[in-house]
PDB file of C-alpha atoms and ligand atoms in Angstrom:
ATOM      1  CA  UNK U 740      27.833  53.406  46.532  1.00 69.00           C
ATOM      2  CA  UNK U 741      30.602  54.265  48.766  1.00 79.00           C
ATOM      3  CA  UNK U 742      33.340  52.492  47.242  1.00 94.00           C
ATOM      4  CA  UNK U 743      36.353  53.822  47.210  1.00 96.00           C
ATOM      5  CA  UNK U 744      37.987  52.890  43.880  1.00 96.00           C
ATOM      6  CA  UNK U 745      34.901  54.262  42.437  1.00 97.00           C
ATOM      7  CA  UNK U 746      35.484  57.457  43.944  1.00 98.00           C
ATOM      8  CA  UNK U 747      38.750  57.543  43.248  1.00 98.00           C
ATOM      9  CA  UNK U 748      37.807  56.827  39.469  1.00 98.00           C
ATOM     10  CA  UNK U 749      35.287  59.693  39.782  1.00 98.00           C
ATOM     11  CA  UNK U 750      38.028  61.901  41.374  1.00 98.00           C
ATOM     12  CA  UNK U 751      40.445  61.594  38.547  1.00 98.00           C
ATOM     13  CA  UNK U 752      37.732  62.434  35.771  1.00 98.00           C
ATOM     14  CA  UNK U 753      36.255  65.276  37.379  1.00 98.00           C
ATOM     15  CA  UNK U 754      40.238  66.963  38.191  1.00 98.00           C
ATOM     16  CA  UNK U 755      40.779  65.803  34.172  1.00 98.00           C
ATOM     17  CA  UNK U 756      37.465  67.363  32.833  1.00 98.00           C
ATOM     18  CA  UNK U 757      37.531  70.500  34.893  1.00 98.00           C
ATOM     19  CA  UNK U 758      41.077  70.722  33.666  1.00 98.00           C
ATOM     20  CA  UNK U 759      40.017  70.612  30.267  1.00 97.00           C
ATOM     21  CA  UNK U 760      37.813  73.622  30.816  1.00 97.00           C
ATOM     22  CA  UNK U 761      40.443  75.487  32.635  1.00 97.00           C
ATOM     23  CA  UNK U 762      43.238  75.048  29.634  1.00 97.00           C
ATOM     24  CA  UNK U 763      40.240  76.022  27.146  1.00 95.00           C
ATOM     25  CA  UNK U 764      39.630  78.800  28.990  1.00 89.00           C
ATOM     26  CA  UNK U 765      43.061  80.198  29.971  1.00 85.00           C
ATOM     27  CA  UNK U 766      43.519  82.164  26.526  1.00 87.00           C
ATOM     28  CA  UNK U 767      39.712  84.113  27.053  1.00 82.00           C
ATOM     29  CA  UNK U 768      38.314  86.779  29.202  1.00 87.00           C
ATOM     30  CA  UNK U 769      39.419  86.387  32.790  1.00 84.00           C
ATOM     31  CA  UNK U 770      37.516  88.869  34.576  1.00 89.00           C
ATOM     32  CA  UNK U 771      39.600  89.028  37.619  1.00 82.00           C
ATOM     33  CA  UNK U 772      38.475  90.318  41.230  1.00 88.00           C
ATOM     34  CA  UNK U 773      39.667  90.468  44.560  1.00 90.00           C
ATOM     35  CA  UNK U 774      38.199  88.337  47.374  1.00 82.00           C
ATOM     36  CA  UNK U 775      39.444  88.542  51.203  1.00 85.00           C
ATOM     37  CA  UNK U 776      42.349  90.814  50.401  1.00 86.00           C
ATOM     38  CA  UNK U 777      43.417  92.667  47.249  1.00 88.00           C
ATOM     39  CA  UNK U 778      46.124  89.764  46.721  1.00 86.00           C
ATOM     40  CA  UNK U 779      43.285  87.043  46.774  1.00 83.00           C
ATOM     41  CA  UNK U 780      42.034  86.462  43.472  1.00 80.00           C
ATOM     42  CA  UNK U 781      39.253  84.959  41.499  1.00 84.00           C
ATOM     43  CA  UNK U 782      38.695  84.816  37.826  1.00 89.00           C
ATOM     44  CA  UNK U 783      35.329  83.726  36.034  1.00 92.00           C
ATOM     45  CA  UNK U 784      36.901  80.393  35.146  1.00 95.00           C
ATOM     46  CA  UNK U 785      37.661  79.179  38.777  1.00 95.00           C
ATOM     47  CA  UNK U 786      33.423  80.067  38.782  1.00 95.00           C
ATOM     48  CA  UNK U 787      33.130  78.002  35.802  1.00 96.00           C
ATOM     49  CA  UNK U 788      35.638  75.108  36.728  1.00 97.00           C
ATOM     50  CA  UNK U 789      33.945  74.656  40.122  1.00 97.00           C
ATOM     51  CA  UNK U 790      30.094  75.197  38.798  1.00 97.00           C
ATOM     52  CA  UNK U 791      31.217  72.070  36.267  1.00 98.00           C
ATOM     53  CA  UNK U 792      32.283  70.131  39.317  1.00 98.00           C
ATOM     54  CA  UNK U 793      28.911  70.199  41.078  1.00 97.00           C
ATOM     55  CA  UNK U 794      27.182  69.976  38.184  1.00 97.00           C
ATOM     56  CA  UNK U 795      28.928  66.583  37.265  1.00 98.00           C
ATOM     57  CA  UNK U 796      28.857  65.199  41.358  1.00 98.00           C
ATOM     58  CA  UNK U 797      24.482  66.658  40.979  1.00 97.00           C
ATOM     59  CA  UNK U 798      24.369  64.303  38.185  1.00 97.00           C
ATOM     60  CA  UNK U 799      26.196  61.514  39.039  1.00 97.00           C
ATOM     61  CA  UNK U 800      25.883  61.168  42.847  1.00 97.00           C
ATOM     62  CA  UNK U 801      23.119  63.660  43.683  1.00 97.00           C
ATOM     63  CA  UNK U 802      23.163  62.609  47.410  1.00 97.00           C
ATOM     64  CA  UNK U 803      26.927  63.355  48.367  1.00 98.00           C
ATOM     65  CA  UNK U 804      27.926  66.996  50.149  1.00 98.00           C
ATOM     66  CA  UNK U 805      30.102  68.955  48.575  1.00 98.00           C
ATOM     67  CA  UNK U 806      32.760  72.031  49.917  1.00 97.00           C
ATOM     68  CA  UNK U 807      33.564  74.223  47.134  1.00 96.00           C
ATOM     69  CA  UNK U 808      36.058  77.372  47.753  1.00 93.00           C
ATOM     70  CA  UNK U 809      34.379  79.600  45.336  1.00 87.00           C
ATOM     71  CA  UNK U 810      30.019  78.634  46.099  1.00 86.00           C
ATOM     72  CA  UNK U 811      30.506  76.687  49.504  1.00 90.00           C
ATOM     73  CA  UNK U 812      28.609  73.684  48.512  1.00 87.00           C
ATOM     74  CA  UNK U 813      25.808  71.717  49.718  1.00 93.00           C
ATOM     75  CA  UNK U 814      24.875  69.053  52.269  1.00 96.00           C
ATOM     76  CA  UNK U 815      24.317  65.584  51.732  1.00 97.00           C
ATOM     77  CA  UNK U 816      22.905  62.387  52.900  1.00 96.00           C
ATOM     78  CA  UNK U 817      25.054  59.845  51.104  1.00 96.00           C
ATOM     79  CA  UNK U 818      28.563  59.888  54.205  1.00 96.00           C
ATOM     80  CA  UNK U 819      30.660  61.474  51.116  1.00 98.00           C
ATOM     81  CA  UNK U 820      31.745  64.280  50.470  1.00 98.00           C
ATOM     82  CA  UNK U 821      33.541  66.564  47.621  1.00 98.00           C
ATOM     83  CA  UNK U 822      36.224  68.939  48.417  1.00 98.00           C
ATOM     84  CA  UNK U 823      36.949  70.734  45.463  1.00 98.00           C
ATOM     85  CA  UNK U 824      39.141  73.525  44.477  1.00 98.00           C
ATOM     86  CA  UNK U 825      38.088  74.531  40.824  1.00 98.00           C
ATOM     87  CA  UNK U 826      41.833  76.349  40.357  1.00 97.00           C
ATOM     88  CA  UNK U 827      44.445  76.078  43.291  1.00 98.00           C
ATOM     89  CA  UNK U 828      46.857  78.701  41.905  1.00 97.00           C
ATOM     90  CA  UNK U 829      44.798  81.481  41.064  1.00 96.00           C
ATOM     91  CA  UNK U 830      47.834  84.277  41.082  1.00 96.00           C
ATOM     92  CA  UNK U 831      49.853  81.666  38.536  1.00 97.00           C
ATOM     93  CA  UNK U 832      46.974  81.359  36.459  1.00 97.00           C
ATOM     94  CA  UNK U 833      45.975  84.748  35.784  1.00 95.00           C
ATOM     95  CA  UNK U 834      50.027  85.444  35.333  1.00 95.00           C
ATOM     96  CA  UNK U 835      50.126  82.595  32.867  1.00 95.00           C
ATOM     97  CA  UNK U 836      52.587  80.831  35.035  1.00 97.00           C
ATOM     98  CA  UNK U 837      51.962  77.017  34.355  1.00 97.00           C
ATOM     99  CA  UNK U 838      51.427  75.953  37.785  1.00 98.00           C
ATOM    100  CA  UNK U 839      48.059  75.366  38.701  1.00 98.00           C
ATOM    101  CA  UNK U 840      45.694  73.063  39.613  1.00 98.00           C
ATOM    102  CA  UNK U 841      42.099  71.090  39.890  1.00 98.00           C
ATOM    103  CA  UNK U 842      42.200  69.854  43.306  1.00 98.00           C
ATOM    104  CA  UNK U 843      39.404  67.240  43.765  1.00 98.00           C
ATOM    105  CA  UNK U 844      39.058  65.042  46.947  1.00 98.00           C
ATOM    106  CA  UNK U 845      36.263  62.384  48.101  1.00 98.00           C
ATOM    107  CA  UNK U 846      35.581  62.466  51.801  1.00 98.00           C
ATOM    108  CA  UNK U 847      33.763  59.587  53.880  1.00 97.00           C
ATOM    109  CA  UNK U 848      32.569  60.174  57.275  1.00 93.00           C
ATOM    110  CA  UNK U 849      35.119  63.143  56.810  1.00 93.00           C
ATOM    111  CA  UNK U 850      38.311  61.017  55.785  1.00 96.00           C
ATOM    112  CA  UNK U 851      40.088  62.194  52.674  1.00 98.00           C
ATOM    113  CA  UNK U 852      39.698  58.755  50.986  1.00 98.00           C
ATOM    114  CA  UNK U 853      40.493  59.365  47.501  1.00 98.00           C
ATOM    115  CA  UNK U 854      42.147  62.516  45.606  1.00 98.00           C
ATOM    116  CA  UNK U 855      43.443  63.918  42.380  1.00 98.00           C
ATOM    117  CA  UNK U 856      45.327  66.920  41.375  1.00 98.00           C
ATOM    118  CA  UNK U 857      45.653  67.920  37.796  1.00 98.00           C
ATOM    119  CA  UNK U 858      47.684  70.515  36.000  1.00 98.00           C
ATOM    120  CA  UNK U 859      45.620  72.113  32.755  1.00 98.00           C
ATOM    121  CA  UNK U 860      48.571  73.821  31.461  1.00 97.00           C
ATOM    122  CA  UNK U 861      50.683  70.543  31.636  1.00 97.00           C
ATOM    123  CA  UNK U 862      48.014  68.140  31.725  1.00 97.00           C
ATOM    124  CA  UNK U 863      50.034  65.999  35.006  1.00 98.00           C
ATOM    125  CA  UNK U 864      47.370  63.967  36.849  1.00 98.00           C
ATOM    126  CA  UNK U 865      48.139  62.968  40.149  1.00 98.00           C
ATOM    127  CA  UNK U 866      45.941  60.662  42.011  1.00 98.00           C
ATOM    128  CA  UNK U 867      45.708  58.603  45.565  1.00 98.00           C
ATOM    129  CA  UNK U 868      43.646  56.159  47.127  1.00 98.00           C
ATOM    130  CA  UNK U 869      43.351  55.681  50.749  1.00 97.00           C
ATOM    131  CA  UNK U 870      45.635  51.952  51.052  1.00 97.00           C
ATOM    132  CA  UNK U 871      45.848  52.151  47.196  1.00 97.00           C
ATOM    133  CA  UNK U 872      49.147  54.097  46.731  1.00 98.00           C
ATOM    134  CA  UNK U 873      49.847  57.765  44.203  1.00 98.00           C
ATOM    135  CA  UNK U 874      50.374  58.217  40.870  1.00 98.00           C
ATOM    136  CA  UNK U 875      51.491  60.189  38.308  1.00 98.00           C
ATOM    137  CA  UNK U 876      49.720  58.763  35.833  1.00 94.00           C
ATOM    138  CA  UNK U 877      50.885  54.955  35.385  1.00 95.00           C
ATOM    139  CA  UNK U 878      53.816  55.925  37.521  1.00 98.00           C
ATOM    140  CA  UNK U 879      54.004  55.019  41.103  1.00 98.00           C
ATOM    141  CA  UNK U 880      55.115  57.970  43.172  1.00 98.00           C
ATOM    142  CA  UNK U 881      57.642  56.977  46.384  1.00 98.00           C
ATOM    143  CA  UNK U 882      58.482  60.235  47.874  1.00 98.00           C
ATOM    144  CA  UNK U 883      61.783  62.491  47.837  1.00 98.00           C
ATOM    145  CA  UNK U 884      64.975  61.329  48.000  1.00 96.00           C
ATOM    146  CA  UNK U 885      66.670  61.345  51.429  1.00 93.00           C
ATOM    147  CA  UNK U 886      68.835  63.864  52.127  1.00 95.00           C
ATOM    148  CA  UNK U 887      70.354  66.299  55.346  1.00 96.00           C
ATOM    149  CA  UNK U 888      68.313  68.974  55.926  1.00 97.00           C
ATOM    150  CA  UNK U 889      70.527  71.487  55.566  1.00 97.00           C
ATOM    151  CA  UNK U 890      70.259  70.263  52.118  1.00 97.00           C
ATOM    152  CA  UNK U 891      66.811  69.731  51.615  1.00 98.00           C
ATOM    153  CA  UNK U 892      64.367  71.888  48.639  1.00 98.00           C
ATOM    154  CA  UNK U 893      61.592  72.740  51.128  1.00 98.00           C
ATOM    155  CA  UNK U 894      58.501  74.511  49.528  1.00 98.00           C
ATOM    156  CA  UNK U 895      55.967  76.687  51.005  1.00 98.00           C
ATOM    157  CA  UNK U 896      53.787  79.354  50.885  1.00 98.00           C
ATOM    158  CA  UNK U 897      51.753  82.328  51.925  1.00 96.00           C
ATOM    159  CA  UNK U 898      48.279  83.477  53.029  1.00 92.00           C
ATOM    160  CA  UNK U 899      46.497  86.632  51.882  1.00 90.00           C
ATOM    161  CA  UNK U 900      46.402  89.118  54.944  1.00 90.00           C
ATOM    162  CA  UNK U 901      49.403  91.081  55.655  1.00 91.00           C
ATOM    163  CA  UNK U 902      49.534  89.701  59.216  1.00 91.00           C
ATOM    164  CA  UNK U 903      49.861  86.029  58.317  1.00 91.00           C
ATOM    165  CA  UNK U 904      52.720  87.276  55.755  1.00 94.00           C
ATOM    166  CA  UNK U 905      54.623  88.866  58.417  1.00 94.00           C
ATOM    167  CA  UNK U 906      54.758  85.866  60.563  1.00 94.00           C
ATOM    168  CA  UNK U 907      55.331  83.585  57.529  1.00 96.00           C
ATOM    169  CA  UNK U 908      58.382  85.632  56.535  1.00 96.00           C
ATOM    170  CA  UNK U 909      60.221  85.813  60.127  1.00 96.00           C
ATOM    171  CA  UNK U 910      59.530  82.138  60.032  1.00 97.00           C
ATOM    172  CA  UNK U 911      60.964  81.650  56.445  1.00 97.00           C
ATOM    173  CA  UNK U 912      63.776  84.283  57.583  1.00 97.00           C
ATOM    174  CA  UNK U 913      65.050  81.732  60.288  1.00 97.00           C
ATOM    175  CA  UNK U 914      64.515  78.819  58.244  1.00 97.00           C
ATOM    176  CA  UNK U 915      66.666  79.632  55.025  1.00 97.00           C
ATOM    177  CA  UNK U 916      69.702  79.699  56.997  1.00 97.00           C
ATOM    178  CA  UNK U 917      69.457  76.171  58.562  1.00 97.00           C
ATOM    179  CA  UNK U 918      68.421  73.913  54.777  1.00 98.00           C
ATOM    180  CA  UNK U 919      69.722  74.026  51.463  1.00 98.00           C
ATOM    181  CA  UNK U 920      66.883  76.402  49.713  1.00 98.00           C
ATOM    182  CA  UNK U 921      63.078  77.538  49.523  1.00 98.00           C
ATOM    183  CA  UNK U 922      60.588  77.575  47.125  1.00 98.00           C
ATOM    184  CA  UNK U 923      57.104  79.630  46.895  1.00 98.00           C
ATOM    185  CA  UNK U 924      55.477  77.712  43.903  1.00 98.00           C
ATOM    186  CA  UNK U 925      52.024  78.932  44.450  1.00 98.00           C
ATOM    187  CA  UNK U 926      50.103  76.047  44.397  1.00 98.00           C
ATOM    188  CA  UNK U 927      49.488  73.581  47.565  1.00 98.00           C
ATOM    189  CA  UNK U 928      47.802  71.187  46.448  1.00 98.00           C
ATOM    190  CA  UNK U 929      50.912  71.076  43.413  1.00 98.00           C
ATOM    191  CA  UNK U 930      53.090  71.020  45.822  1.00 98.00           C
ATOM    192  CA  UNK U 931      52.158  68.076  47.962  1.00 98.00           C
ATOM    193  CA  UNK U 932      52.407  66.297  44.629  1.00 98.00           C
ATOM    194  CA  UNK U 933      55.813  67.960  44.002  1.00 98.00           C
ATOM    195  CA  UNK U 934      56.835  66.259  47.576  1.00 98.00           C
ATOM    196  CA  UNK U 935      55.164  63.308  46.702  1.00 98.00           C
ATOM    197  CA  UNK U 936      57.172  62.933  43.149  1.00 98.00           C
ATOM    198  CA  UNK U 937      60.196  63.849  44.630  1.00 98.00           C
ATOM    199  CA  UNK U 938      60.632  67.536  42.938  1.00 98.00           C
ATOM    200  CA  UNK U 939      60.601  68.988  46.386  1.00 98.00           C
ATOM    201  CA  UNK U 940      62.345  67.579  49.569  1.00 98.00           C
ATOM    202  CA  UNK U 941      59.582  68.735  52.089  1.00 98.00           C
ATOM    203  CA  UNK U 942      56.736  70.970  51.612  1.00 98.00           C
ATOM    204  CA  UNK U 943      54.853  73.132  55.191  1.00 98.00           C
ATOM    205  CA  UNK U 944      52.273  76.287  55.301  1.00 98.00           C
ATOM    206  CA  UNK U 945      50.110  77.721  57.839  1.00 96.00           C
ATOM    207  CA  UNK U 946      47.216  78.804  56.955  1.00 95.00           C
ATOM    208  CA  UNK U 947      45.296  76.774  54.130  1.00 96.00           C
ATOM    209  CA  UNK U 948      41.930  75.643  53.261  1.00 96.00           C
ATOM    210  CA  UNK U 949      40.551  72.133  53.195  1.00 97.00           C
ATOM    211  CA  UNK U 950      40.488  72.531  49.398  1.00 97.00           C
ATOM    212  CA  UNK U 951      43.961  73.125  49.148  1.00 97.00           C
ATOM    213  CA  UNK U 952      45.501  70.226  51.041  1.00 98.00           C
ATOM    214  CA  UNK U 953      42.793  67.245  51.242  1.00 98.00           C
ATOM    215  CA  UNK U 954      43.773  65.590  48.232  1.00 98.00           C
ATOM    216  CA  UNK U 955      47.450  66.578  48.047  1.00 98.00           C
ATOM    217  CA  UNK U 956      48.416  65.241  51.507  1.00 98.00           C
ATOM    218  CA  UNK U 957      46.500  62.308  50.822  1.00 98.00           C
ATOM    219  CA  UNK U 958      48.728  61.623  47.828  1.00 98.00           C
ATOM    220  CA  UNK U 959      51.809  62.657  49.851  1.00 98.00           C
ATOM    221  CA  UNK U 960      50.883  60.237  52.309  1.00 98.00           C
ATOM    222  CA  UNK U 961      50.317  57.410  49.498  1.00 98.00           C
ATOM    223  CA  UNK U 962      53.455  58.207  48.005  1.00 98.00           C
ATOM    224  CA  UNK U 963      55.082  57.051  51.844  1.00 98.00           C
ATOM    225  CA  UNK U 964      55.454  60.782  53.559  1.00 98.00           C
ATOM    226  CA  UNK U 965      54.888  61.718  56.597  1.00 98.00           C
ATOM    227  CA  UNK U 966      52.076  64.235  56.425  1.00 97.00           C
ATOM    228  CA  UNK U 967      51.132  65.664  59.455  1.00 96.00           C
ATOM    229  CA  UNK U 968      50.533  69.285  61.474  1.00 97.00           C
ATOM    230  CA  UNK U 969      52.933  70.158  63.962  1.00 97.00           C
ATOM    231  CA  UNK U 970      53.407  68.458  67.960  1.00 95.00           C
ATOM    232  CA  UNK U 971      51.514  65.267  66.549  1.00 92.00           C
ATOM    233  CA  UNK U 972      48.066  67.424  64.871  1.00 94.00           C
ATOM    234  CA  UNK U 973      46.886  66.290  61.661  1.00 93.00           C
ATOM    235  CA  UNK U 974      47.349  68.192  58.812  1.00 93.00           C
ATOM    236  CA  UNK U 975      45.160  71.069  59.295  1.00 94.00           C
ATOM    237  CA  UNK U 976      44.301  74.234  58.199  1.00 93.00           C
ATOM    238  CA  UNK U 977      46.604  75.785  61.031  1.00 94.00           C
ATOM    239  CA  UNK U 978      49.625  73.751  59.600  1.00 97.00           C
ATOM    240  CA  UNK U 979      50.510  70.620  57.267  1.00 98.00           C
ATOM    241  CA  UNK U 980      54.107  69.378  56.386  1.00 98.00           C
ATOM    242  CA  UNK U 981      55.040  66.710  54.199  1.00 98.00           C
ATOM    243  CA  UNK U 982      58.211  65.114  54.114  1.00 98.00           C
ATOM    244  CA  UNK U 983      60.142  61.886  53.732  1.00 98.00           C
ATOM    245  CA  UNK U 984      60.068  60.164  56.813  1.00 97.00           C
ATOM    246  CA  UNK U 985      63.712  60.362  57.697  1.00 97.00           C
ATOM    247  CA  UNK U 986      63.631  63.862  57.255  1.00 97.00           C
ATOM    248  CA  UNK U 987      60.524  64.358  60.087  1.00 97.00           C
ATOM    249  CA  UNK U 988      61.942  64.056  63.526  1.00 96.00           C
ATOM    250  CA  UNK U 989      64.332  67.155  62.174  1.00 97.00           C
ATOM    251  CA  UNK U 990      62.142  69.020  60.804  1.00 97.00           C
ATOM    252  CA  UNK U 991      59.611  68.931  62.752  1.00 97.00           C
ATOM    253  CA  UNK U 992      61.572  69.841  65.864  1.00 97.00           C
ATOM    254  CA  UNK U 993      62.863  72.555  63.755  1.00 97.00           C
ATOM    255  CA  UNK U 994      59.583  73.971  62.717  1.00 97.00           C
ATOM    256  CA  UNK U 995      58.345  73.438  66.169  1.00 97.00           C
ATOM    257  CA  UNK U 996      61.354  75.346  67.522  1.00 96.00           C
ATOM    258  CA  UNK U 997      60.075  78.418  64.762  1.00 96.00           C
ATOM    259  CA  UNK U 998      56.666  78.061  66.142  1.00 95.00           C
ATOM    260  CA  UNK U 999      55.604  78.007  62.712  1.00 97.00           C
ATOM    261  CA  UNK U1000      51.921  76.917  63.532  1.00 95.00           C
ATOM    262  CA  UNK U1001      51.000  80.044  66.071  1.00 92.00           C
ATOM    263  CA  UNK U1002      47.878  80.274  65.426  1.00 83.00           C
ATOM    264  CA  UNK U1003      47.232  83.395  63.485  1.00 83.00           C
ATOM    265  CA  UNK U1004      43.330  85.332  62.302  1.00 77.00           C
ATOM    266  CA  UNK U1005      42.886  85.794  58.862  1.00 73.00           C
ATOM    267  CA  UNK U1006      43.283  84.206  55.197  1.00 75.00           C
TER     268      UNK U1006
HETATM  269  C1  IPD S 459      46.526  79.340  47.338  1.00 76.70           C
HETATM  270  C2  IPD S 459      47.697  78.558  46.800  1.00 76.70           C
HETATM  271  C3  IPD S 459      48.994  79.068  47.405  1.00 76.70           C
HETATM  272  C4  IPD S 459      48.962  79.014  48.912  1.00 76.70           C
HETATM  273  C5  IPD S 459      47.765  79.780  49.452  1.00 76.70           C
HETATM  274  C6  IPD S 459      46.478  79.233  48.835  1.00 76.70           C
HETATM  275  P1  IPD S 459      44.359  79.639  45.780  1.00 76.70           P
HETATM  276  O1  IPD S 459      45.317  78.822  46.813  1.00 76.70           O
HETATM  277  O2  IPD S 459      47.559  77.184  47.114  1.00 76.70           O
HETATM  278  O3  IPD S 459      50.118  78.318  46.986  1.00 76.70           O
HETATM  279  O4  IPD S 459      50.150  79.590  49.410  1.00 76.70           O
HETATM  280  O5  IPD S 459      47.751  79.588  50.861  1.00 76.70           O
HETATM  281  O6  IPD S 459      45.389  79.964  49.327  1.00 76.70           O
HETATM  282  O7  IPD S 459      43.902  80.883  46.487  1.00 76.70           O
HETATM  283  O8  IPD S 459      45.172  79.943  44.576  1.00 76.70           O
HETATM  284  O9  IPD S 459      43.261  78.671  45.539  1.00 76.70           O
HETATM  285 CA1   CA S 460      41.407  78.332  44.450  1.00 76.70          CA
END
């Protein structure tokens, strides 16, 4: 019931099918609105993706919780639960920038046990099992190359609420000096993966959801990164890094130094 290759199975078809809907979707009638902050968005189709999501997990395993960003989800009975983010990426997808995702992970007894991240708009699948290593599809992911810091891709992002943003950028303003460049690619969970598949060096932000790290990190950390919070914290919703593991003690003290996980209100 609980086993984990079967979740992980499960994982991969639900990111696949809800990416299906999303990419079918993309060209129709978006129906944007605002949610915590006029720079949060939602769309009908991150409804749609995630109402297909619990409607598949209702039918398949009606006893497992689920935590949805758009509904919130349900309890369970089973020990697993779904943490689902029907589009990670909102901003890129109503822009029609191709980076977005499905973000699906399987929790047991609240350990991110298996995960998969897929891209409608390039149809990329990347998937983890807990002991089982990540893939990009058949292709066995083994992190970023290694590499000074000062000449590392690091990618990261930003929250919704002006506050946040204003501590994010006096972070990011000490940081650019010190490594070789940033990115702001507007998905987390993508950008785990992006870690993970070696198209960025190390990946950090402050300030997400479950839903947009649980399966990412999880496939960071099966791809042989360190993926962590800062001062020894998991990766949390106040921080989570991912990085090659020769890269860590530097960057971490460096991040540390920035005290880029001060803690923060708001989304
Ligand atoms: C957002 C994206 C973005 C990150 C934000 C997230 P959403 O997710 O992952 O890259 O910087 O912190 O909230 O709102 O598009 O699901
Ligand atoms: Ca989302």
């Amino acid at each position: 019931m609980n086993d984990v290759p079967e979740l992980a199975e499960f994982a991969a078809e639900l990111a696949r099918g809800a990416a299906a809907l999303v990419a079918r979707a993309a060209h129709g009638e978006l129906q944007v609105s605002a949610k915590s902050t006029d720079t949060d968005l939602v769309t009908v189709v991150d409804r749609a993706s995630e109402q297909w999501l619990v409607d598949q997990i209702a039918a398949r395993r009606p006893d497992d919780a689920v935590l949805g960003e758009e509904a919130g989800g349900r309890p369970g009975t089973s020990g697993v639960r779904w943490v689902l983010d029907p589009i990670d990426g909102t901003v890129n997808f109503v822009l029609g920038l191709p980076q977005y995702a499905i973000s699906v992970a399987a929790e047991v007894h609240k350990q991110v046990v298996a995960g998969a991240v897929c891209n409608p708009a390039t149809g990329e699948l990347f998937r983890a099992r807990r002991g089982g290593g990540a893939f990009l599809g058949e292709h066995r992911l083994r992190g970023p190359r290694t590499v000074a810091l000062q000449r590392c891709v690091i990618g990261t992002g930003f929250g919704y609420a002006a506050d946040r943003r204003a501590r994010q950028a006096a972070v990011v303003a000490q940081l650019l000096p010190r490594v070789g460049d940033i990115r702001r690619l507007g998905s987390a969970s993508l950008d785990l993966c992006a870690v993970a598949c070696g198209r960025l060096d190390a990946y950090f932000e402050a300030g997400l959801n479950r839903w947009d790290y649980a399966a990412g990190a999880l496939i960071a950390a099966e791809a042989g990164c360190v993926t962590s919070g800062l001062r020894g914290r998991r990766p949390s919703e106040r921080m989570t890094v991912a990085c090659a593991p020769e890269l860590a003690p530097t960057l971490f003290e460096l991040l540390e130094g920035l005290d880029a996980d001060a803690v923060v209100d708001g989304p």
